[in-house]
């Protein structure tokens, strides 16, 4: 082993093969499911989750792969919904998630609504705000992972706490190794030693992405294999490019994990998505779009992406004319000006200089889907579903039924960035347009830490993505890992 600029690189040839483990799934973090002598022999890999569900899923996939490569049992935390803290120092993550996953905390009592005269209801308001925007669900409710247990043992751990984990496993500090990340993208694992050496030799020990350079630390599998401690506690392991693999078995396992981590459809969540798909006309009877608008890179790319989607949609559906780029950009700019002009404090001296959002809303008339179904007028007289087989071309043009999954709040509101889309494609449906009865199965899904806490509102983005993935074709936002995930599900479910 040699050290270059403080970065560890292993010089030995990596002969590690995929370890095949017994198909055992340890559920609920119950250590008494493992015989005492067997538990003493177990070596574990744990990690710290963070950020939104899509990022957590990528971490989960990376953890599964690394645990299999190391022959360690994976310690799996729950999946977190809603507003989840982003990457930060591990002590802060433990502080936030440890409290939110502590079943002994009387959340419903200490986080009840503020009541005049009841001083206790005004205590912990900041933390209670986080609790109200946060949900906890087992990964098994989202993905059927049992087929992966032939490659890696999994032990569920509800509470995100290192002391609690050590206690549950019967492992002390001397048999625990805790890795501290310096950055979100702290290290990258390379199986090809020649590539790793070249990166260090040339000073290009980083990975370029559209968001900047990342992964300055170069590791090989030997770096983690040398840790003899029974518990290997990593920080965050987010990143779809974190592993540079050459071992065919590891590549095959990575692909297997990706296919297994599609959302399952045999749950209340899946039932809800199926209700909506049936309402729209069935699997493959509409065209989908996943339009990211929220995060900074996607806000900046919104005009470009709308042009890309609109022209692609027109071509796919055989529209009578191709939307012009300049017309789309002009409509987006006009919409942005309307929004900006109605924000307070912009210095407009005359009331007549301000375009009223109320007036703008009155001028705009949407074609909305009927509550009882798309087979009813006026929708049915204007809009057309697409053929459910790819052999038959789509010819419905601007009358095509389209479903948009998006992180844009209230897509039809006067300030929505997506309004120009509805002018071009009036037969577009969004989640906000759908009748409430379609979502009733979600009423049965509750928080795993606080069983009386409903998760319905937290599950809507999952349903949104699943519906789009049932389209005949789906347009996805460039460089979005979640869009890539939706496309993968679409290929598995429809094609």
Coordinates of C-alpha atoms in Angstrom, one line a residue:
X1 CA 0.0 0.0 0.0
X2 CA 1.3 3.5 -0.8
X3 CA 0.2 7.0 0.2
X4 CA -0.1 9.8 -2.3
X5 CA -1.1 13.3 -1.1
X6 CA -2.8 11.9 1.9
X7 CA -5.0 9.6 -0.3
X8 CA -4.8 5.9 0.2
X9 CA -4.4 3.6 -2.9
X10 CA -4.0 -0.1 -2.7
X11 CA -1.5 -1.7 -5.0
X12 CA -2.5 -5.3 -4.7
X13 CA -4.5 -6.9 -7.4
X14 CA -8.1 -7.1 -6.4
X15 CA -9.2 -10.8 -6.7
X16 CA -12.4 -10.3 -4.7
X17 CA -15.3 -12.3 -6.0
X18 CA -19.0 -11.8 -5.2
X19 CA -19.8 -13.5 -1.9
X20 CA -23.0 -15.5 -2.1
X21 CA -24.7 -15.5 1.3
X22 CA -27.6 -17.6 2.6
X23 CA -31.0 -16.2 1.6
X24 CA -31.8 -14.8 5.0
X25 CA -33.7 -11.6 5.6
X26 CA -33.4 -10.2 9.2
X27 CA -36.5 -8.1 9.8
X28 CA -37.2 -5.3 12.2
X29 CA -33.7 -5.1 13.7
X30 CA -34.4 -8.1 15.9
X31 CA -31.1 -9.6 16.9
X32 CA -32.7 -12.7 18.4
X33 CA -33.4 -13.9 14.9
X34 CA -29.7 -14.8 14.7
X35 CA -28.2 -17.5 16.9
X36 CA -25.8 -16.3 19.5
X37 CA -22.6 -17.9 18.0
X38 CA -23.6 -16.8 14.5
X39 CA -24.2 -13.2 15.6
X40 CA -20.7 -13.2 17.1
X41 CA -19.3 -14.0 13.6
X42 CA -21.4 -11.4 11.8
X43 CA -19.7 -8.3 10.4
X44 CA -21.9 -5.3 9.6
X45 CA -21.9 -2.4 7.3
X46 CA -24.0 0.7 8.2
X47 CA -24.4 4.1 6.6
X48 CA -26.1 7.4 7.2
X49 CA -29.1 8.3 5.0
X50 CA -29.9 11.9 4.1
X51 CA -31.8 14.0 1.6
X52 CA -34.9 13.1 -0.4
X53 CA -36.2 9.7 -1.1
X54 CA -34.6 9.4 -4.6
X55 CA -31.2 10.1 -3.1
X56 CA -31.8 7.7 -0.3
X57 CA -32.7 5.0 -2.8
X58 CA -29.3 5.6 -4.5
X59 CA -27.6 5.3 -1.1
X60 CA -29.5 2.1 -0.4
X61 CA -28.4 0.6 -3.8
X62 CA -24.8 1.5 -3.1
X63 CA -24.9 0.1 0.4
X64 CA -26.4 -3.2 -0.9
X65 CA -23.6 -3.5 -3.5
X66 CA -20.8 -2.7 -1.1
X67 CA -22.1 -5.0 1.7
X68 CA -22.2 -7.8 -0.8
X69 CA -18.7 -7.1 -2.1
X70 CA -17.4 -7.0 1.5
X71 CA -19.4 -10.0 2.7
X72 CA -21.0 -7.9 5.5
X73 CA -24.6 -7.8 6.7
X74 CA -26.2 -4.5 5.7
X75 CA -27.7 -2.4 8.5
X76 CA -30.7 -0.9 6.8
X77 CA -32.4 2.2 8.2
X78 CA -36.0 3.1 7.2
X79 CA -36.9 5.2 4.2
X80 CA -37.7 8.8 5.1
X81 CA -40.4 10.8 3.3
X82 CA -41.2 14.5 3.1
X83 CA -38.6 17.1 4.0
X84 CA -35.4 15.2 5.0
X85 CA -32.2 16.9 6.0
X86 CA -29.5 17.0 3.4
X87 CA -25.9 15.9 3.9
X88 CA -24.1 17.4 6.8
X89 CA -21.6 16.4 9.5
X90 CA -22.5 13.0 10.9
X91 CA -23.2 14.4 14.4
X92 CA -25.9 16.6 13.0
X93 CA -27.5 13.8 11.0
X94 CA -27.5 11.6 14.1
X95 CA -29.1 14.4 16.1
X96 CA -31.9 15.0 13.6
X97 CA -32.7 11.5 12.5
X98 CA -32.0 10.0 16.0
X99 CA -34.8 12.1 17.5
X100 CA -37.2 11.5 14.6
X101 CA -36.7 7.7 14.7
X102 CA -36.9 7.3 18.5
X103 CA -40.1 5.4 19.2
X104 CA -39.9 6.4 22.9
X105 CA -40.5 10.1 22.1
X106 CA -44.1 11.0 22.7
X107 CA -44.4 13.0 19.4
X108 CA -48.2 13.3 19.5
X109 CA -48.1 14.9 22.9
X110 CA -45.1 17.2 22.6
X111 CA -45.9 18.2 19.0
X112 CA -49.6 18.9 19.4
X113 CA -50.8 22.2 17.9
X114 CA -50.0 25.3 19.9
X115 CA -52.8 26.1 22.3
X116 CA -53.2 29.4 24.2
X117 CA -52.8 28.8 28.0
X118 CA -50.9 25.6 27.5
X119 CA -47.3 26.5 27.7
X120 CA -46.1 23.0 26.9
X121 CA -47.5 23.2 23.4
X122 CA -45.1 26.0 22.5
X123 CA -42.0 24.0 23.4
X124 CA -39.8 22.3 20.8
X125 CA -41.6 24.2 18.0
X126 CA -38.7 24.0 15.6
X127 CA -38.2 20.3 16.0
X128 CA -41.9 19.7 15.9
X129 CA -42.0 21.5 12.6
X130 CA -39.5 19.0 11.2
X131 CA -41.5 16.1 12.6
X132 CA -44.7 17.3 10.9
X133 CA -42.9 17.5 7.5
X134 CA -41.3 14.1 7.9
X135 CA -42.5 10.5 7.5
X136 CA -40.9 7.1 8.2
X137 CA -41.7 3.9 6.2
X138 CA -39.9 0.6 5.8
X139 CA -38.1 0.0 2.5
X140 CA -40.1 -3.2 2.1
X141 CA -43.2 -1.1 1.6
X142 CA -41.6 0.5 -1.4
X143 CA -39.5 -2.3 -2.9
X144 CA -39.6 -6.1 -2.8
X145 CA -36.0 -6.8 -1.8
X146 CA -36.3 -10.4 -0.8
X147 CA -34.6 -11.7 -4.0
X148 CA -31.5 -9.8 -3.0
X149 CA -31.0 -11.8 0.2
X150 CA -29.2 -14.5 -1.8
X151 CA -26.4 -11.9 -2.2
X152 CA -26.4 -10.0 1.0
X153 CA -27.9 -10.3 4.5
X154 CA -30.0 -7.4 5.6
X155 CA -30.8 -6.3 9.2
X156 CA -33.4 -3.6 9.7
X157 CA -32.7 -0.9 12.2
X158 CA -35.5 1.6 13.0
X159 CA -33.5 4.1 15.1
X160 CA -30.7 6.0 13.5
X161 CA -28.3 6.0 16.5
X162 CA -24.8 4.6 16.7
X163 CA -25.0 3.8 20.4
X164 CA -28.3 2.1 19.9
X165 CA -27.0 0.1 17.0
X166 CA -23.9 -1.0 19.0
X167 CA -26.1 -2.0 21.9
X168 CA -28.4 -4.0 19.7
X169 CA -25.5 -5.8 18.0
X170 CA -23.5 -6.3 21.2
X171 CA -20.5 -4.4 19.8
X172 CA -18.4 -1.9 21.6
X173 CA -16.3 1.0 20.5
X174 CA -13.1 -1.0 20.1
X175 CA -14.9 -3.2 17.5
X176 CA -16.4 -0.3 15.6
X177 CA -14.8 1.7 12.8
X178 CA -16.5 5.0 11.9
X179 CA -15.6 6.7 8.7
X180 CA -16.0 10.5 8.6
X181 CA -16.8 12.1 5.3
X182 CA -15.4 15.5 4.6
X183 CA -17.8 16.2 1.7
X184 CA -21.0 14.9 0.3
X185 CA -19.0 13.2 -2.5
X186 CA -16.1 12.2 -0.4
X187 CA -14.7 9.1 -2.0
X188 CA -15.1 6.9 -5.1
X189 CA -14.3 3.2 -5.3
X190 CA -12.3 1.9 -8.2
X191 CA -11.9 -1.8 -9.0
X192 CA -9.4 -1.1 -11.8
X193 CA -6.1 -0.3 -10.1
X194 CA -4.6 1.0 -13.3
X195 CA -7.3 3.6 -13.5
X196 CA -6.9 4.6 -9.9
X197 CA -3.1 4.9 -10.2
X198 CA -3.5 7.0 -13.4
X199 CA -5.9 9.4 -11.7
X200 CA -3.5 10.0 -8.8
X201 CA -0.4 10.2 -11.0
X202 CA -2.0 12.8 -13.3
X203 CA -3.6 14.7 -10.5
X204 CA -7.1 14.1 -12.0
X205 CA -8.4 12.3 -8.9
X206 CA -11.9 13.6 -9.3
X207 CA -15.0 12.9 -11.3
X208 CA -16.5 15.7 -13.4
X209 CA -20.3 16.1 -13.4
X210 CA -22.7 18.9 -14.5
X211 CA -22.8 20.0 -10.9
X212 CA -19.0 20.2 -10.5
X213 CA -16.1 18.1 -9.6
X214 CA -16.5 15.4 -6.9
X215 CA -14.9 12.3 -5.4
X216 CA -11.4 13.5 -4.7
X217 CA -10.5 10.5 -2.6
X218 CA -9.6 7.3 -4.5
X219 CA -10.4 4.0 -2.8
X220 CA -10.2 0.4 -3.8
X221 CA -12.2 -2.5 -2.2
X222 CA -9.1 -3.4 -0.2
X223 CA -9.4 -0.1 1.7
X224 CA -12.6 -1.4 3.3
X225 CA -11.7 -5.1 3.3
X226 CA -8.8 -4.3 5.7
X227 CA -11.1 -3.1 8.4
X228 CA -11.4 -6.0 10.8
X229 CA -13.9 -4.3 13.1
X230 CA -17.2 -6.1 13.2
X231 CA -19.1 -2.8 12.6
X232 CA -18.1 -0.6 9.7
X233 CA -20.1 2.7 10.0
X234 CA -19.9 4.8 6.9
X235 CA -21.3 8.3 6.4
X236 CA -23.4 9.1 3.4
X237 CA -22.8 7.0 0.3
X238 CA -25.0 8.9 -2.2
X239 CA -23.9 9.1 -5.8
X240 CA -24.9 7.1 -8.9
X241 CA -21.3 7.2 -10.1
X242 CA -19.6 6.3 -6.7
X243 CA -18.5 2.9 -7.9
X244 CA -16.2 2.3 -10.9
X245 CA -16.7 -1.4 -11.5
X246 CA -14.9 -3.9 -13.8
X247 CA -15.8 -7.2 -12.1
X248 CA -18.6 -8.7 -14.3
X249 CA -20.3 -10.3 -11.2
X250 CA -20.4 -6.9 -9.4
X251 CA -21.7 -5.2 -12.5
X252 CA -24.4 -7.8 -12.8
X253 CA -25.3 -7.4 -9.2
X254 CA -25.5 -3.6 -9.6
X255 CA -27.9 -4.1 -12.4
X256 CA -29.9 -6.6 -10.4
X257 CA -30.2 -4.2 -7.5
X258 CA -31.4 -1.4 -9.9
X259 CA -34.1 -3.6 -11.2
X260 CA -35.2 -4.8 -7.8
X261 CA -35.5 -1.3 -6.5
X262 CA -38.3 -0.3 -8.8
X263 CA -41.4 0.7 -6.8
X264 CA -43.5 -2.3 -6.0
X265 CA -47.1 -2.4 -7.3
X266 CA -48.7 -4.8 -4.9
X267 CA -49.2 -2.4 -2.1
X268 CA -51.6 0.4 -1.2
X269 CA -49.2 2.8 -3.0
X270 CA -49.2 0.6 -6.1
X271 CA -53.0 0.3 -6.0
X272 CA -53.3 4.1 -6.0
X273 CA -51.0 4.4 -9.0
X274 CA -53.0 1.7 -10.8
X275 CA -56.3 3.5 -10.0
X276 CA -54.9 6.6 -11.7
X277 CA -53.5 4.7 -14.7
X278 CA -56.9 3.0 -15.2
X279 CA -58.6 6.4 -14.9
X280 CA -56.3 7.7 -17.7
X281 CA -57.2 4.8 -20.0
X282 CA -54.9 2.0 -18.9
X283 CA -51.2 1.1 -19.2
X284 CA -49.6 2.6 -22.3
X285 CA -52.7 4.6 -23.3
X286 CA -51.1 8.0 -22.7
X287 CA -47.8 9.8 -23.1
X288 CA -45.9 10.8 -20.0
X289 CA -43.5 13.7 -19.0
X290 CA -41.4 14.0 -15.9
X291 CA -40.6 17.7 -15.6
X292 CA -38.2 18.7 -12.9
X293 CA -38.4 22.5 -12.1
X294 CA -37.6 22.8 -8.5
X295 CA -33.8 22.5 -7.8
X296 CA -31.4 25.1 -9.1
X297 CA -30.0 23.2 -12.1
X298 CA -33.5 22.4 -13.4
X299 CA -34.8 25.9 -12.8
X300 CA -32.1 27.2 -15.0
X301 CA -32.8 24.6 -17.7
X302 CA -36.6 24.9 -17.6
X303 CA -36.9 26.9 -20.9
X304 CA -34.6 24.6 -22.7
X305 CA -36.3 21.5 -21.4
X306 CA -39.8 22.8 -22.3
X307 CA -38.6 23.4 -25.9
X308 CA -37.1 19.9 -25.9
X309 CA -40.3 18.3 -24.5
X310 CA -42.8 20.2 -26.6
X311 CA -41.0 19.6 -29.9
X312 CA -40.4 15.9 -29.0
X313 CA -44.0 15.5 -28.1
X314 CA -45.2 17.1 -31.3
X315 CA -43.0 14.8 -33.3
X316 CA -44.0 11.7 -31.4
X317 CA -47.8 12.4 -31.7
X318 CA -47.8 13.5 -35.3
X319 CA -48.8 17.1 -34.6
X320 CA -49.9 19.2 -37.5
X321 CA -47.1 21.7 -36.8
X322 CA -43.9 21.9 -34.8
X323 CA -43.9 24.4 -31.9
X324 CA -41.3 27.0 -32.6
X325 CA -38.5 27.5 -30.1
X326 CA -38.8 31.3 -30.2
X327 CA -42.6 31.1 -29.5
X328 CA -42.1 28.8 -26.5
X329 CA -39.4 31.0 -25.0
X330 CA -41.5 34.1 -25.5
X331 CA -44.4 32.5 -23.7
X332 CA -42.1 31.4 -20.8
X333 CA -40.7 34.9 -20.6
X334 CA -44.1 36.5 -20.6
X335 CA -45.3 34.1 -17.9
X336 CA -42.2 35.0 -15.8
X337 CA -42.8 38.7 -16.2
X338 CA -46.4 38.3 -15.0
X339 CA -45.1 36.5 -11.9
X340 CA -42.4 39.0 -11.3
X341 CA -44.6 42.0 -11.8
X342 CA -47.0 40.8 -9.1
X343 CA -44.3 40.4 -6.4
X344 CA -44.4 43.2 -3.9
X345 CA -41.7 45.8 -3.7
X346 CA -40.7 45.9 -7.4
X347 CA -41.1 49.7 -7.7
X348 CA -44.1 50.0 -10.0
X349 CA -45.6 53.4 -9.6
X350 CA -48.8 53.0 -11.5
X351 CA -51.3 50.4 -10.7
X352 CA -52.2 49.9 -14.4
X353 CA -48.6 48.9 -15.1
X354 CA -49.0 45.7 -13.0
X355 CA -50.6 42.8 -14.8
X356 CA -53.2 41.3 -12.4
X357 CA -52.8 37.7 -11.7
X358 CA -56.5 37.6 -11.0
X359 CA -57.3 39.0 -14.5
X360 CA -54.8 36.6 -16.1
X361 CA -56.4 33.7 -14.3
X362 CA -59.9 34.8 -15.5
X363 CA -58.7 34.9 -19.1
X364 CA -57.3 31.4 -19.0
X365 CA -59.7 28.4 -19.4
X366 CA -58.4 24.9 -18.9
X367 CA -59.8 21.7 -20.2
X368 CA -60.0 19.6 -17.0
X369 CA -60.6 15.9 -16.8
X370 CA -64.1 14.9 -15.6
X371 CA -64.3 13.4 -12.1
X372 CA -66.0 10.2 -13.3
X373 CA -63.5 9.5 -16.1
X374 CA -61.9 10.6 -19.4
X375 CA -64.7 8.9 -21.3
X376 CA -67.1 11.8 -20.6
X377 CA -67.5 15.1 -22.5
X378 CA -66.2 17.7 -23.1
X379 CA -62.9 15.9 -22.5
X380 CA -63.8 12.9 -24.7
X381 CA -64.8 15.1 -27.6
X382 CA -61.4 16.8 -27.7
X383 CA -58.8 14.4 -26.3
X384 CA -57.5 11.1 -27.6
X385 CA -55.7 8.2 -25.9
X386 CA -52.8 6.7 -27.7
X387 CA -52.6 3.1 -29.1
X388 CA -51.4 0.7 -26.4
X389 CA -49.1 -1.1 -28.9
X390 CA -46.0 0.5 -30.2
X391 CA -46.6 -0.9 -33.7
X392 CA -49.4 1.6 -34.3
X393 CA -48.2 5.2 -34.7
X394 CA -49.6 8.0 -32.6
X395 CA -51.5 10.5 -34.8
X396 CA -53.5 12.5 -32.2
X397 CA -51.1 15.5 -32.2
X398 CA -52.1 18.3 -29.8
X399 CA -55.2 16.3 -28.7
X400 CA -53.0 13.5 -27.2
X401 CA -53.7 12.6 -23.5
X402 CA -50.5 13.5 -21.6
X403 CA -49.7 13.0 -18.0
X404 CA -47.1 15.3 -16.4
X405 CA -45.4 14.3 -13.2
X406 CA -43.6 17.3 -11.8
X407 CA -42.3 19.0 -8.7
X408 CA -43.9 22.2 -9.7
X409 CA -46.5 23.1 -7.1
X410 CA -50.0 23.9 -8.4
X411 CA -49.0 23.5 -12.1
X412 CA -52.1 25.4 -13.3
X413 CA -51.7 28.3 -10.9
X414 CA -51.2 31.8 -12.4
X415 CA -47.6 31.8 -11.3
X416 CA -46.8 28.3 -12.5
X417 CA -43.8 28.0 -14.9
X418 CA -45.6 25.3 -16.7
X419 CA -48.6 27.3 -18.0
X420 CA -47.2 27.6 -21.5
X421 CA -47.3 23.8 -21.8
X422 CA -51.1 23.7 -21.2
X423 CA -51.6 26.2 -24.0
X424 CA -49.7 23.9 -26.4
X425 CA -51.1 20.6 -25.1
X426 CA -54.6 21.1 -23.6
X427 CA -55.2 17.4 -23.0
X428 CA -52.6 17.3 -20.3
X429 CA -53.4 15.8 -16.8
X430 CA -51.5 16.5 -13.6
X431 CA -51.9 14.9 -10.2
X432 CA -53.7 18.0 -9.0
X433 CA -56.4 17.5 -11.6
X434 CA -57.4 14.0 -10.3
X435 CA -60.4 13.2 -8.1
X436 CA -59.8 12.4 -4.5
X437 CA -61.4 8.9 -4.6
X438 CA -58.5 7.6 -6.6
X439 CA -56.1 8.2 -3.7
X440 CA -58.2 6.4 -1.0
X441 CA -55.8 3.4 -0.7
X442 CA -53.2 5.7 0.7
X443 CA -55.4 6.3 3.8
X444 CA -54.2 2.9 5.0
X445 CA -50.5 3.7 5.1
X446 CA -49.1 5.1 8.4
X447 CA -45.8 6.0 9.9
X448 CA -43.7 3.2 11.3
X449 CA -42.5 5.2 14.3
X450 CA -45.8 6.9 15.1
X451 CA -48.5 4.5 13.9
X452 CA -51.4 7.0 14.2
X453 CA -49.6 9.4 11.8
X454 CA -50.9 9.2 8.2
X455 CA -48.4 9.3 5.4
X456 CA -50.8 10.0 2.5
X457 CA -49.4 13.5 1.7
X458 CA -45.9 12.2 1.8
X459 CA -46.6 9.4 -0.7
X460 CA -48.0 11.6 -3.5
X461 CA -44.6 12.2 -5.2
X462 CA -44.1 8.4 -5.4
X463 CA -47.5 7.9 -7.0
X464 CA -46.8 10.7 -9.4
X465 CA -43.7 9.0 -10.6
X466 CA -45.3 5.6 -10.9
X467 CA -48.1 6.9 -13.0
X468 CA -45.7 8.6 -15.5
X469 CA -43.8 5.3 -15.7
X470 CA -46.9 3.6 -17.1
X471 CA -47.0 5.8 -20.2
X472 CA -46.5 4.5 -23.7
X473 CA -43.5 6.8 -23.9
X474 CA -42.2 9.1 -21.2
X475 CA -40.1 12.2 -21.7
X476 CA -37.6 12.7 -18.9
X477 CA -35.6 15.7 -17.6
X478 CA -32.0 15.5 -18.7
X479 CA -29.5 14.8 -15.9
X480 CA -32.1 14.0 -13.4
X481 CA -31.4 10.7 -11.6
X482 CA -35.1 10.5 -10.6
X483 CA -36.1 10.9 -14.3
X484 CA -33.7 8.1 -15.1
X485 CA -35.3 6.0 -12.5
X486 CA -38.8 6.6 -14.0
X487 CA -37.5 5.7 -17.4
X488 CA -36.1 2.4 -16.0
X489 CA -39.5 1.6 -14.5
X490 CA -41.2 2.5 -17.8
X491 CA -39.0 0.1 -19.7
X492 CA -39.7 -2.7 -17.2
X493 CA -43.5 -2.1 -16.9
X494 CA -44.6 -1.1 -20.4
X495 CA -41.9 -2.2 -22.9

